[in-house]
């Protein structure tokens, strides 16, 4: 038997003794540190981009505010009749917007002997009348731009249609008289041949059917019922209560 308290060989102790080592930071920790730095850099760059975008947006907004809005060009045929004044009143309250351009057109008939190149001198009273109508428009809608024009020709309907086409208007508005049953019978009998003539109903019908833009005929309803009767190429006597 061996002796009590005998020691084991020293080489065994050396083998089981734990070795203490200083390890470098794990790879995952390095990756996390690099990721944090990258996120910080990205946030910094994003803030830069955001600030520049805000500046650019501000500049773009300023440019958009300074750019005027282009509206429509609306032509209204005017004369001294009550129907024309009603049509103008309807247009100012129902269809004209603040950025639109309003053109007041007055037709004056030229004699058959006159050539197209040599128009007759326009009566100064016509310009006085147009100035009065323009003043009415500015009082009603001061923000709307208003122009006046005078057209001469032999037949009213074709001249109005040609003038609207030449000025490239988006909407043509005309006042319409009350059509009696006798006139309707004549129109049916004539087969539409009188639509070019100088009569109120014939001119309006001609413009509605032949205008290159949308044409609207406006007639005031009776005082008791109120509102307007609207006629277009697709609709007739549409009652607009207003």
PDB file of C-alpha atoms in Angstrom:
ATOM      1  CA  UNK A   1       0.000   0.000   0.000  1.00  0.00           C
ATOM      2  CA  UNK A   2       1.093   3.548  -0.699  1.00  0.00           C
ATOM      3  CA  UNK A   3       1.823   6.103   1.826  1.00  0.00           C
ATOM      4  CA  UNK A   4      -0.803   8.310   3.232  1.00  0.00           C
ATOM      5  CA  UNK A   5      -0.504  11.958   2.189  1.00  0.00           C
ATOM      6  CA  UNK A   6       1.686  11.224  -0.754  1.00  0.00           C
ATOM      7  CA  UNK A   7       1.655  13.855  -3.476  1.00  0.00           C
ATOM      8  CA  UNK A   8       0.842  13.225  -7.058  1.00  0.00           C
ATOM      9  CA  UNK A   9       3.452  14.035  -9.645  1.00  0.00           C
ATOM     10  CA  UNK A  10       3.772  17.703 -10.500  1.00  0.00           C
ATOM     11  CA  UNK A  11       3.153  17.205 -14.160  1.00  0.00           C
ATOM     12  CA  UNK A  12      -0.421  16.163 -13.418  1.00  0.00           C
ATOM     13  CA  UNK A  13      -1.114  19.408 -11.613  1.00  0.00           C
ATOM     14  CA  UNK A  14       0.205  21.380 -14.497  1.00  0.00           C
ATOM     15  CA  UNK A  15      -2.074  19.591 -16.874  1.00  0.00           C
ATOM     16  CA  UNK A  16      -5.325  20.316 -15.005  1.00  0.00           C
ATOM     17  CA  UNK A  17      -4.389  23.899 -14.028  1.00  0.00           C
ATOM     18  CA  UNK A  18      -6.723  26.316 -15.920  1.00  0.00           C
ATOM     19  CA  UNK A  19      -5.010  28.698 -18.278  1.00  0.00           C
ATOM     20  CA  UNK A  20      -6.141  32.325 -18.147  1.00  0.00           C
ATOM     21  CA  UNK A  21      -6.120  34.020 -21.541  1.00  0.00           C
ATOM     22  CA  UNK A  22      -7.109  37.555 -22.679  1.00  0.00           C
ATOM     23  CA  UNK A  23      -9.396  37.201 -25.599  1.00  0.00           C
ATOM     24  CA  UNK A  24     -10.092  39.832 -28.247  1.00  0.00           C
ATOM     25  CA  UNK A  25     -13.654  41.214 -28.543  1.00  0.00           C
ATOM     26  CA  UNK A  26     -15.968  38.781 -30.288  1.00  0.00           C
ATOM     27  CA  UNK A  27     -16.676  39.262 -33.976  1.00  0.00           C
ATOM     28  CA  UNK A  28     -20.361  39.890 -33.343  1.00  0.00           C
ATOM     29  CA  UNK A  29     -19.573  42.775 -30.992  1.00  0.00           C
ATOM     30  CA  UNK A  30     -17.339  44.334 -33.638  1.00  0.00           C
ATOM     31  CA  UNK A  31     -20.059  43.959 -36.177  1.00  0.00           C
ATOM     32  CA  UNK A  32     -22.566  45.591 -33.832  1.00  0.00           C
ATOM     33  CA  UNK A  33     -20.181  48.472 -33.232  1.00  0.00           C
ATOM     34  CA  UNK A  34     -19.624  48.951 -36.954  1.00  0.00           C
ATOM     35  CA  UNK A  35     -23.374  48.765 -37.574  1.00  0.00           C
ATOM     36  CA  UNK A  36     -24.034  51.422 -34.949  1.00  0.00           C
ATOM     37  CA  UNK A  37     -21.461  53.701 -36.564  1.00  0.00           C
ATOM     38  CA  UNK A  38     -23.001  53.108 -39.977  1.00  0.00           C
ATOM     39  CA  UNK A  39     -26.502  53.870 -38.700  1.00  0.00           C
ATOM     40  CA  UNK A  40     -25.215  57.060 -37.126  1.00  0.00           C
ATOM     41  CA  UNK A  41     -23.627  58.085 -40.418  1.00  0.00           C
ATOM     42  CA  UNK A  42     -26.778  57.202 -42.338  1.00  0.00           C
ATOM     43  CA  UNK A  43     -28.883  59.257 -39.933  1.00  0.00           C
ATOM     44  CA  UNK A  44     -26.558  62.171 -40.416  1.00  0.00           C
ATOM     45  CA  UNK A  45     -26.765  61.875 -44.195  1.00  0.00           C
ATOM     46  CA  UNK A  46     -30.561  61.502 -44.036  1.00  0.00           C
ATOM     47  CA  UNK A  47     -30.832  64.685 -42.012  1.00  0.00           C
ATOM     48  CA  UNK A  48     -28.743  66.434 -44.628  1.00  0.00           C
ATOM     49  CA  UNK A  49     -30.956  65.117 -47.418  1.00  0.00           C
ATOM     50  CA  UNK A  50     -34.103  66.045 -45.493  1.00  0.00           C
ATOM     51  CA  UNK A  51     -32.932  69.583 -44.905  1.00  0.00           C
ATOM     52  CA  UNK A  52     -31.931  69.988 -48.534  1.00  0.00           C
ATOM     53  CA  UNK A  53     -35.256  68.544 -49.625  1.00  0.00           C
ATOM     54  CA  UNK A  54     -37.083  71.015 -47.399  1.00  0.00           C
ATOM     55  CA  UNK A  55     -35.130  73.866 -48.927  1.00  0.00           C
ATOM     56  CA  UNK A  56     -35.800  72.582 -52.418  1.00  0.00           C
ATOM     57  CA  UNK A  57     -39.479  72.115 -51.585  1.00  0.00           C
ATOM     58  CA  UNK A  58     -39.651  75.656 -50.318  1.00  0.00           C
ATOM     59  CA  UNK A  59     -38.061  76.969 -53.472  1.00  0.00           C
ATOM     60  CA  UNK A  60     -40.419  74.873 -55.597  1.00  0.00           C
ATOM     61  CA  UNK A  61     -43.392  76.181 -53.641  1.00  0.00           C
ATOM     62  CA  UNK A  62     -42.245  79.741 -54.164  1.00  0.00           C
ATOM     63  CA  UNK A  63     -41.933  79.095 -57.897  1.00  0.00           C
ATOM     64  CA  UNK A  64     -45.400  77.515 -57.973  1.00  0.00           C
ATOM     65  CA  UNK A  65     -46.861  80.517 -56.172  1.00  0.00           C
ATOM     66  CA  UNK A  66     -45.241  82.947 -58.579  1.00  0.00           C
ATOM     67  CA  UNK A  67     -46.488  81.039 -61.644  1.00  0.00           C
ATOM     68  CA  UNK A  68     -49.909  82.390 -62.716  1.00  0.00           C
ATOM     69  CA  UNK A  69     -52.765  79.964 -63.265  1.00  0.00           C
ATOM     70  CA  UNK A  70     -53.949  79.924 -66.861  1.00  0.00           C
ATOM     71  CA  UNK A  71     -57.729  79.833 -67.018  1.00  0.00           C
ATOM     72  CA  UNK A  72     -60.254  79.570 -69.801  1.00  0.00           C
ATOM     73  CA  UNK A  73     -61.206  82.163 -72.370  1.00  0.00           C
ATOM     74  CA  UNK A  74     -64.965  82.713 -72.298  1.00  0.00           C
ATOM     75  CA  UNK A  75     -66.714  84.727 -74.993  1.00  0.00           C
ATOM     76  CA  UNK A  76     -70.118  86.331 -74.380  1.00  0.00           C
ATOM     77  CA  UNK A  77     -72.062  87.902 -77.218  1.00  0.00           C
ATOM     78  CA  UNK A  78     -73.450  91.204 -75.954  1.00  0.00           C
ATOM     79  CA  UNK A  79     -75.877  93.794 -77.279  1.00  0.00           C
ATOM     80  CA  UNK A  80     -78.538  96.097 -75.859  1.00  0.00           C
ATOM     81  CA  UNK A  81     -81.185  93.365 -75.549  1.00  0.00           C
ATOM     82  CA  UNK A  82     -82.473  92.039 -72.235  1.00  0.00           C
ATOM     83  CA  UNK A  83     -81.575  88.478 -73.287  1.00  0.00           C
ATOM     84  CA  UNK A  84     -77.931  89.467 -73.691  1.00  0.00           C
ATOM     85  CA  UNK A  85     -77.818  91.072 -70.256  1.00  0.00           C
ATOM     86  CA  UNK A  86     -79.392  87.972 -68.708  1.00  0.00           C
ATOM     87  CA  UNK A  87     -76.786  85.764 -70.384  1.00  0.00           C
ATOM     88  CA  UNK A  88     -73.984  87.964 -69.072  1.00  0.00           C
ATOM     89  CA  UNK A  89     -75.451  87.907 -65.575  1.00  0.00           C
ATOM     90  CA  UNK A  90     -75.716  84.116 -65.674  1.00  0.00           C
ATOM     91  CA  UNK A  91     -72.137  83.712 -66.879  1.00  0.00           C
ATOM     92  CA  UNK A  92     -70.724  85.981 -64.175  1.00  0.00           C
ATOM     93  CA  UNK A  93     -72.509  84.125 -61.398  1.00  0.00           C
ATOM     94  CA  UNK A  94     -72.461  80.529 -62.683  1.00  0.00           C
ATOM     95  CA  UNK A  95     -69.490  79.762 -64.924  1.00  0.00           C
ATOM     96  CA  UNK A  96     -66.796  82.470 -64.871  1.00  0.00           C
ATOM     97  CA  UNK A  97     -63.929  81.776 -62.461  1.00  0.00           C
ATOM     98  CA  UNK A  98     -61.414  84.206 -61.038  1.00  0.00           C
ATOM     99  CA  UNK A  99     -58.538  83.156 -63.354  1.00  0.00           C
ATOM    100  CA  UNK A 100     -60.644  83.155 -66.558  1.00  0.00           C
ATOM    101  CA  UNK A 101     -60.437  85.714 -69.340  1.00  0.00           C
ATOM    102  CA  UNK A 102     -63.791  87.167 -70.357  1.00  0.00           C
ATOM    103  CA  UNK A 103     -64.280  88.490 -73.903  1.00  0.00           C
ATOM    104  CA  UNK A 104     -67.335  90.645 -74.647  1.00  0.00           C
ATOM    105  CA  UNK A 105     -68.120  90.379 -78.362  1.00  0.00           C
ATOM    106  CA  UNK A 106     -70.342  92.854 -80.179  1.00  0.00           C
ATOM    107  CA  UNK A 107     -71.529  92.152 -83.718  1.00  0.00           C
ATOM    108  CA  UNK A 108     -72.213  94.900 -86.239  1.00  0.00           C
ATOM    109  CA  UNK A 109     -73.537  94.161 -89.697  1.00  0.00           C
ATOM    110  CA  UNK A 110     -71.670  95.387 -92.753  1.00  0.00           C
ATOM    111  CA  UNK A 111     -73.399  96.216 -96.024  1.00  0.00           C
ATOM    112  CA  UNK A 112     -73.319  93.817 -98.942  1.00  0.00           C
ATOM    113  CA  UNK A 113     -71.432  96.350-101.101  1.00  0.00           C
ATOM    114  CA  UNK A 114     -68.470  96.523 -98.772  1.00  0.00           C
ATOM    115  CA  UNK A 115     -65.492  94.265 -99.318  1.00  0.00           C
ATOM    116  CA  UNK A 116     -64.080  92.127 -96.555  1.00  0.00           C
ATOM    117  CA  UNK A 117     -60.857  94.138 -96.580  1.00  0.00           C
ATOM    118  CA  UNK A 118     -62.568  97.502 -96.206  1.00  0.00           C
ATOM    119  CA  UNK A 119     -64.743  97.337 -93.134  1.00  0.00           C
ATOM    120  CA  UNK A 120     -66.924 100.272 -92.299  1.00  0.00           C
ATOM    121  CA  UNK A 121     -65.913 102.575 -89.501  1.00  0.00           C
ATOM    122  CA  UNK A 122     -67.290 101.393 -86.167  1.00  0.00           C
ATOM    123  CA  UNK A 123     -69.703 103.681 -84.424  1.00  0.00           C
ATOM    124  CA  UNK A 124     -68.133 105.211 -81.287  1.00  0.00           C
ATOM    125  CA  UNK A 125     -71.328 104.442 -79.387  1.00  0.00           C
ATOM    126  CA  UNK A 126     -70.505 100.741 -79.697  1.00  0.00           C
ATOM    127  CA  UNK A 127     -67.281 101.262 -77.790  1.00  0.00           C
ATOM    128  CA  UNK A 128     -69.127 103.318 -75.198  1.00  0.00           C
ATOM    129  CA  UNK A 129     -71.610 100.483 -74.782  1.00  0.00           C
ATOM    130  CA  UNK A 130     -68.808  97.904 -74.460  1.00  0.00           C
ATOM    131  CA  UNK A 131     -67.041 100.084 -71.904  1.00  0.00           C
ATOM    132  CA  UNK A 132     -70.255 100.194 -69.881  1.00  0.00           C
ATOM    133  CA  UNK A 133     -70.648  96.399 -70.066  1.00  0.00           C
ATOM    134  CA  UNK A 134     -67.017  95.935 -69.081  1.00  0.00           C
ATOM    135  CA  UNK A 135     -67.535  98.217 -66.103  1.00  0.00           C
ATOM    136  CA  UNK A 136     -70.545  96.112 -65.080  1.00  0.00           C
ATOM    137  CA  UNK A 137     -68.392  92.981 -65.175  1.00  0.00           C
ATOM    138  CA  UNK A 138     -65.641  94.578 -63.098  1.00  0.00           C
ATOM    139  CA  UNK A 139     -68.140  95.718 -60.478  1.00  0.00           C
ATOM    140  CA  UNK A 140     -69.594  92.226 -60.263  1.00  0.00           C
ATOM    141  CA  UNK A 141     -66.317  90.313 -60.534  1.00  0.00           C
ATOM    142  CA  UNK A 142     -63.369  92.700 -60.010  1.00  0.00           C
ATOM    143  CA  UNK A 143     -60.818  89.838 -60.051  1.00  0.00           C
ATOM    144  CA  UNK A 144     -61.755  88.709 -63.587  1.00  0.00           C
ATOM    145  CA  UNK A 145     -59.873  90.067 -66.590  1.00  0.00           C
ATOM    146  CA  UNK A 146     -62.244  91.479 -69.226  1.00  0.00           C
ATOM    147  CA  UNK A 147     -61.617  92.343 -72.876  1.00  0.00           C
ATOM    148  CA  UNK A 148     -63.916  93.704 -75.572  1.00  0.00           C
ATOM    149  CA  UNK A 149     -64.094  92.935 -79.292  1.00  0.00           C
ATOM    150  CA  UNK A 150     -66.159  94.052 -82.273  1.00  0.00           C
ATOM    151  CA  UNK A 151     -66.859  91.767 -85.244  1.00  0.00           C
ATOM    152  CA  UNK A 152     -68.316  92.842 -88.581  1.00  0.00           C
ATOM    153  CA  UNK A 153     -69.931  90.753 -91.274  1.00  0.00           C
ATOM    154  CA  UNK A 154     -72.984  90.032 -93.361  1.00  0.00           C
ATOM    155  CA  UNK A 155     -74.494  87.253 -91.263  1.00  0.00           C
ATOM    156  CA  UNK A 156     -74.305  87.227 -87.504  1.00  0.00           C
ATOM    157  CA  UNK A 157     -74.114  83.495 -86.863  1.00  0.00           C
ATOM    158  CA  UNK A 158     -71.097  82.632 -89.064  1.00  0.00           C
ATOM    159  CA  UNK A 159     -69.214  85.743 -87.933  1.00  0.00           C
ATOM    160  CA  UNK A 160     -69.626  84.838 -84.246  1.00  0.00           C
ATOM    161  CA  UNK A 161     -68.550  81.240 -84.868  1.00  0.00           C
ATOM    162  CA  UNK A 162     -65.503  82.382 -86.830  1.00  0.00           C
ATOM    163  CA  UNK A 163     -64.526  84.926 -84.178  1.00  0.00           C
ATOM    164  CA  UNK A 164     -64.802  82.344 -81.404  1.00  0.00           C
ATOM    165  CA  UNK A 165     -62.610  79.975 -83.399  1.00  0.00           C
ATOM    166  CA  UNK A 166     -60.056  82.668 -84.192  1.00  0.00           C
ATOM    167  CA  UNK A 167     -59.719  83.691 -80.546  1.00  0.00           C
ATOM    168  CA  UNK A 168     -59.621  80.023 -79.442  1.00  0.00           C
ATOM    169  CA  UNK A 169     -62.245  80.430 -76.744  1.00  0.00           C
ATOM    170  CA  UNK A 170     -63.269  77.520 -74.535  1.00  0.00           C
ATOM    171  CA  UNK A 171     -66.886  78.577 -74.049  1.00  0.00           C
ATOM    172  CA  UNK A 172     -69.326  80.678 -76.053  1.00  0.00           C
ATOM    173  CA  UNK A 173     -72.360  82.156 -74.256  1.00  0.00           C
ATOM    174  CA  UNK A 174     -75.341  83.725 -76.022  1.00  0.00           C
ATOM    175  CA  UNK A 175     -78.635  85.160 -74.849  1.00  0.00           C
ATOM    176  CA  UNK A 176     -81.712  83.463 -76.266  1.00  0.00           C
ATOM    177  CA  UNK A 177     -85.158  84.863 -76.834  1.00  0.00           C
ATOM    178  CA  UNK A 178     -88.323  82.982 -76.045  1.00  0.00           C
ATOM    179  CA  UNK A 179     -89.178  80.779 -78.998  1.00  0.00           C
ATOM    180  CA  UNK A 180     -92.808  80.870 -79.973  1.00  0.00           C
ATOM    181  CA  UNK A 181     -94.671  77.939 -81.481  1.00  0.00           C
ATOM    182  CA  UNK A 182     -94.951  79.712 -84.845  1.00  0.00           C
ATOM    183  CA  UNK A 183     -91.163  79.988 -85.081  1.00  0.00           C
ATOM    184  CA  UNK A 184     -90.762  76.301 -84.303  1.00  0.00           C
ATOM    185  CA  UNK A 185     -93.218  75.387 -87.021  1.00  0.00           C
ATOM    186  CA  UNK A 186     -91.351  77.564 -89.499  1.00  0.00           C
ATOM    187  CA  UNK A 187     -88.079  75.901 -88.533  1.00  0.00           C
ATOM    188  CA  UNK A 188     -89.563  72.450 -89.018  1.00  0.00           C
ATOM    189  CA  UNK A 189     -91.018  73.442 -92.386  1.00  0.00           C
ATOM    190  CA  UNK A 190     -87.767  75.078 -93.562  1.00  0.00           C
ATOM    191  CA  UNK A 191     -85.719  72.051 -92.520  1.00  0.00           C
ATOM    192  CA  UNK A 192     -83.158  74.137 -90.676  1.00  0.00           C
ATOM    193  CA  UNK A 193     -82.373  76.403 -93.620  1.00  0.00           C
ATOM    194  CA  UNK A 194     -83.130  79.515 -91.603  1.00  0.00           C
ATOM    195  CA  UNK A 195     -80.636  78.799 -88.857  1.00  0.00           C
ATOM    196  CA  UNK A 196     -78.033  81.104 -90.399  1.00  0.00           C
ATOM    197  CA  UNK A 197     -80.342  84.096 -90.617  1.00  0.00           C
ATOM    198  CA  UNK A 198     -80.338  87.189 -88.529  1.00  0.00           C
ATOM    199  CA  UNK A 199     -83.217  86.262 -86.255  1.00  0.00           C
ATOM    200  CA  UNK A 200     -82.393  85.721 -82.576  1.00  0.00           C
ATOM    201  CA  UNK A 201     -83.363  82.044 -82.474  1.00  0.00           C
ATOM    202  CA  UNK A 202     -81.680  81.259 -85.793  1.00  0.00           C
ATOM    203  CA  UNK A 203     -78.345  82.807 -84.807  1.00  0.00           C
ATOM    204  CA  UNK A 204     -78.247  81.007 -81.481  1.00  0.00           C
ATOM    205  CA  UNK A 205     -79.120  77.651 -83.026  1.00  0.00           C
ATOM    206  CA  UNK A 206     -76.484  78.122 -85.691  1.00  0.00           C
ATOM    207  CA  UNK A 207     -73.772  78.969 -83.143  1.00  0.00           C
ATOM    208  CA  UNK A 208     -74.669  75.994 -80.960  1.00  0.00           C
ATOM    209  CA  UNK A 209     -74.501  73.572 -83.868  1.00  0.00           C
ATOM    210  CA  UNK A 210     -71.429  74.983 -85.618  1.00  0.00           C
ATOM    211  CA  UNK A 211     -69.138  76.429 -82.959  1.00  0.00           C
ATOM    212  CA  UNK A 212     -65.816  74.611 -82.539  1.00  0.00           C
ATOM    213  CA  UNK A 213     -66.063  75.090 -78.756  1.00  0.00           C
ATOM    214  CA  UNK A 214     -68.932  74.455 -76.381  1.00  0.00           C
ATOM    215  CA  UNK A 215     -71.768  76.949 -76.927  1.00  0.00           C
ATOM    216  CA  UNK A 216     -74.488  77.698 -74.392  1.00  0.00           C
ATOM    217  CA  UNK A 217     -77.716  79.585 -74.973  1.00  0.00           C
ATOM    218  CA  UNK A 218     -79.176  81.204 -71.857  1.00  0.00           C
ATOM    219  CA  UNK A 219     -82.756  82.331 -71.396  1.00  0.00           C
ATOM    220  CA  UNK A 220     -84.241  83.739 -68.208  1.00  0.00           C
ATOM    221  CA  UNK A 221     -87.178  81.801 -66.843  1.00  0.00           C
ATOM    222  CA  UNK A 222     -90.336  83.629 -65.777  1.00  0.00           C
ATOM    223  CA  UNK A 223     -90.138  85.906 -62.758  1.00  0.00           C
ATOM    224  CA  UNK A 224     -92.467  83.650 -60.764  1.00  0.00           C
ATOM    225  CA  UNK A 225     -90.490  80.436 -61.272  1.00  0.00           C
ATOM    226  CA  UNK A 226     -87.025  81.982 -61.482  1.00  0.00           C
ATOM    227  CA  UNK A 227     -83.889  80.322 -62.798  1.00  0.00           C
ATOM    228  CA  UNK A 228     -82.580  79.961 -66.336  1.00  0.00           C
ATOM    229  CA  UNK A 229     -83.210  77.720 -69.307  1.00  0.00           C
ATOM    230  CA  UNK A 230     -79.916  76.392 -70.696  1.00  0.00           C
ATOM    231  CA  UNK A 231     -79.582  75.014 -74.222  1.00  0.00           C
ATOM    232  CA  UNK A 232     -76.502  73.248 -75.572  1.00  0.00           C
ATOM    233  CA  UNK A 233     -75.784  70.963 -78.491  1.00  0.00           C
ATOM    234  CA  UNK A 234     -76.936  67.943 -76.477  1.00  0.00           C
ATOM    235  CA  UNK A 235     -79.560  69.486 -74.221  1.00  0.00           C
ATOM    236  CA  UNK A 236     -82.459  71.819 -74.849  1.00  0.00           C
ATOM    237  CA  UNK A 237     -84.195  74.054 -72.335  1.00  0.00           C
ATOM    238  CA  UNK A 238     -82.513  72.539 -69.306  1.00  0.00           C
ATOM    239  CA  UNK A 239     -83.988  74.344 -66.331  1.00  0.00           C
ATOM    240  CA  UNK A 240     -81.327  75.579 -63.953  1.00  0.00           C
ATOM    241  CA  UNK A 241     -82.931  76.863 -60.780  1.00  0.00           C
ATOM    242  CA  UNK A 242     -80.726  79.648 -59.484  1.00  0.00           C
TER     243      UNK A 242
END
